[in-house]
Amino acid sequence: MNSVKHIHFHWHKEVEIVYLLQGSVIMYLDQKQYTLHEDDVIVVNSMSVHQIERTSQDNVLLTLQFGPEWLNNQAFISCNSAADPEQHRQLQGIKQNLAQMVWEINKKAPGYQSYAMGTLQTLCGGLLRYFADGTNPAAEEGSREYDYKRLNRVLTYVDQHYNEKISLQTMADLEHLSLHYFSHFFTDKIGIPFQKYLTLVRLEKAQAELAGSEKSITEIALDCGFANVKLFNKYFKEKYGCTPSSYRDALLAEEAYRPDRKPLTYDESSSGDYYEMDTWNAMGTLYRYLDARADTKPDALNPPPPLAAERQLIEIQADGPSARYEQHWNVTTTAGRAIEGLREDWRRQLRELKGHIPFRYIRFHGIFNDEMMVYSEKEDGTPVYNWSYVDKLYDFLLEQGVKPFVELSFMPSQLARSKETIFWWRGNISPPADQTKWDALVRAFVRHCLNRYGAKEVESWYFEVWNEPDLSGVCWAGSKEEYFAFYASTVRAIKSVWPQLRTGGPAMGYGSLWNDPWADEFMNYCREHEVPLDFFSFHIYSEYPRLKHEREFLTKIMPASFYRESIDRLREKMKASAYGDLELHITEWNFSMYDRNLLHDTMFMAPFVIYHALNTLGVVKALAFWSFTDVFEESTVPTSPFYGGFGLINRDGLKKPSYYALELLQKLGDELLVQGDGYVGTRTRDGSMQFLFYHYVHVDPLFSSGDWSELTSTNRYDVFEEKGSRIFELSLSKLTGTFKCTSYRLDRQHGSVFDEWIHMGAPEFLTEEELVYLHKRSGPGIRTELLQQDNWRKEIVLPPHGVMLLTLDRQY
């Protein structure tokens, strides 16, 4: 699947089906010209000469090639909905087969290759039954093959010598043919006279030069073989509807042909240009044909029969060796911005969270936002500090036993040197117009916190300078060098009041880690200028970190290993900059950086959270999930209760699978017994044990490539790889005494509040009765049993996205 700018006349032995998913193209086939529009299908028979050109519209094509033996070698298929609109109805089955093949190839479920080939067999049967029109004379052996070799020589010569004087007689002489024979030969194969073809080639070359060079129109005309500019203008206007100079002006103004697209390899016999483009909406054209077949695609409420299960044996001695480890998923939680912490629903959810998961810190944006009213000035410019809202927020947090992880942001508008803002609530991202006034604000803030809460308390806080300053123009309106100086001045202002306070940053986005030496330069700056750096903070999400030279942005999803790879990469940079022992805090992480990603509400998030929590043990100080609640307003709030918000808890207080993942992680002990792919075992000092199992399934290659067409508000599971269940067989030996085994099961049928909402009918506005019902239906299913045996075996069967925790509590 790709897009086309221009593919020269060519041919191949394979039969080719072209299905237009989006836009339009012009195709020259069998001496005729057709314009294909969205949902058109055309079959190019074996050895048929054809050419494809884009129109003024972008296009997305699905192309399938297969050997002519699939059509009994000699069959000629007359299938062209552009020429015969009545064929659209007859093509329904062909389109369903194409959709099914794409589905299988992208899902890559077990047996997908056999399924795809079987579907191809069905597709070819449909072509033979409904579209066969005699035999294909071009596919005959012997003289026909020599004719195509001759034509290939002619086209190659034209492509290499188009800027020279070429006549019909020139080509006839080269092929040792009479003028009359060569003229008929060429027109018969291509469908247009030789001289017209030569002019088209020269126009295509001229078009490319207009787009890719600064040569004058006259130079381009002569370079491309035209006798004079007047003739060039005449032919160009006939083909493109405008003069060469107008075309160039429009190209520069609108980037109509977008030459920055990455070319894709197509076929050595074609010297044209396929280019990559975002297929976000295009696949919807194809996949609607899957919906027409109820047995083809899994339904959100009626999943297909299970695939073959993967089995794993885990053998453990209850008194076996263990290792100490430090839990990092419960150190810091996060929220949107400071002012939201004055809302009662936000506070109610934080109390609930703190009661089950003992976070010690909370981080959020905007402690200095205008809405917090911390800064104003008198008419003479004298600063006025107001800590009323800050006190209300910090007092509440400390009452709950939660300390501020202070992100110093954003800029009060009266201190800002410019007016750039971010998010719906318009946080000002500008550097200060006067650094001394900013430093004075920071010193006053620190003194107030020390005076109100005491030095011992504030010394336990973290002070982080700004948020993602590496995203220039997004979260920071200054330069890199300005941030470095801003960081240094801010940290020194804090330390000047109380040197023991912990300061750091830069809350760096993961894109910079892979794009440039931003992190290296920041740490080198701190070292060379002796600027305090007590901790390093970093953010990471799943989306592809678009490289700076890539102009086209496709929302691609990286493999699950990307998180750990990014952390390891950063650790190497820290080590190289002499900061190898520095505390590393992940102060934001989630699956997607978008607060409307519908997967955030699904059961997928439970194993996602567990996988990354366990995969990053020992390499970071804190892993702060972004964020704890959907009471969160970076953009306007949608009506649906499950709109893909970041939160562990939705705005109505309903706990999502990501919340329960952290709650189950919290039940683990403090000694590590065993850890492997999909499981971890721990132990506490009294001999109780905990075993957590999870079945992580990543999004499929189609969704990973940036195509979200299969994701809807009610159907959110079709975008994952198709996997069977996982079976873990736990074998425990040397159990002494009696244990109470409690199992906590999380899957789409047990505790996934989004799936319960779907079963309910997906009401957009929840009544109080419906909320009470969903509260009761969220959370893991729980079962208990008593164990009084030396050896115990337990089989754990997990469907995709499933989680189970077993706790074996010693009884006295």
PDB file of N, CA and C in Angstrom, residues 739-743 783-787 789 792 794 806-807:
ATOM      1  N   PHE A 739      -1.143 -21.942  54.184  1.00  0.00           N
ATOM      2  CA  PHE A 739      -1.177 -20.675  53.464  1.00  0.00           C
ATOM      3  C   PHE A 739      -2.582 -20.433  52.925  1.00  0.00           C
ATOM      4  N   LYS A 740      -2.968 -19.192  52.936  1.00  0.00           N
ATOM      5  CA  LYS A 740      -4.205 -18.782  52.270  1.00  0.00           C
ATOM      6  C   LYS A 740      -3.843 -18.220  50.905  1.00  0.00           C
ATOM      7  N   CYS A 741      -4.315 -18.874  49.861  1.00  0.00           N
ATOM      8  CA  CYS A 741      -4.029 -18.417  48.498  1.00  0.00           C
ATOM      9  C   CYS A 741      -5.207 -17.589  47.997  1.00  0.00           C
ATOM     10  N   THR A 742      -4.927 -16.353  47.664  1.00  0.00           N
ATOM     11  CA  THR A 742      -5.940 -15.458  47.096  1.00  0.00           C
ATOM     12  C   THR A 742      -5.538 -15.138  45.662  1.00  0.00           C
ATOM     13  N   SER A 743      -6.455 -15.353  44.750  1.00  0.00           N
ATOM     14  CA  SER A 743      -6.187 -15.023  43.348  1.00  0.00           C
ATOM     15  C   SER A 743      -6.977 -13.784  42.954  1.00  0.00           C
ATOM     16  N   ARG A 783     -10.752 -14.971  44.307  1.00  0.00           N
ATOM     17  CA  ARG A 783     -11.062 -16.315  44.795  1.00  0.00           C
ATOM     18  C   ARG A 783     -10.016 -16.690  45.846  1.00  0.00           C
ATOM     19  N   THR A 784     -10.409 -17.542  46.830  1.00  0.00           N
ATOM     20  CA  THR A 784      -9.465 -17.957  47.876  1.00  0.00           C
ATOM     21  C   THR A 784      -9.511 -19.474  48.055  1.00  0.00           C
ATOM     22  N   GLU A 785      -8.402 -20.008  48.570  1.00  0.00           N
ATOM     23  CA  GLU A 785      -8.337 -21.415  48.952  1.00  0.00           C
ATOM     24  C   GLU A 785      -7.230 -21.584  49.989  1.00  0.00           C
ATOM     25  N   LEU A 786      -7.332 -22.615  50.816  1.00  0.00           N
ATOM     26  CA  LEU A 786      -6.319 -22.900  51.822  1.00  0.00           C
ATOM     27  C   LEU A 786      -5.373 -23.986  51.312  1.00  0.00           C
ATOM     28  N   LEU A 787      -4.082 -23.773  51.535  1.00  0.00           N
ATOM     29  CA  LEU A 787      -3.071 -24.745  51.114  1.00  0.00           C
ATOM     30  C   LEU A 787      -2.439 -25.367  52.345  1.00  0.00           C
ATOM     31  N   GLN A 789      -0.064 -28.341  52.139  1.00  0.00           N
ATOM     32  CA  GLN A 789       0.685 -29.390  51.462  1.00  0.00           C
ATOM     33  C   GLN A 789       2.100 -28.908  51.183  1.00  0.00           C
ATOM     34  N   TRP A 792       2.790 -27.894  45.686  1.00  0.00           N
ATOM     35  CA  TRP A 792       1.532 -27.346  45.161  1.00  0.00           C
ATOM     36  C   TRP A 792       1.737 -26.914  43.723  1.00  0.00           C
ATOM     37  N   LYS A 794      -0.259 -25.093  40.314  1.00  0.00           N
ATOM     38  CA  LYS A 794      -1.388 -24.253  39.935  1.00  0.00           C
ATOM     39  C   LYS A 794      -1.244 -23.868  38.470  1.00  0.00           C
ATOM     40  N   LEU A 806      -1.402 -14.064  42.434  1.00  0.00           N
ATOM     41  CA  LEU A 806      -1.624 -15.044  43.495  1.00  0.00           C
ATOM     42  C   LEU A 806      -0.855 -14.586  44.730  1.00  0.00           C
ATOM     43  N   THR A 807      -1.542 -14.447  45.840  1.00  0.00           N
ATOM     44  CA  THR A 807      -0.860 -14.152  47.109  1.00  0.00           C
ATOM     45  C   THR A 807      -1.016 -15.351  48.027  1.00  0.00           C
TER      46      THR A 807
END
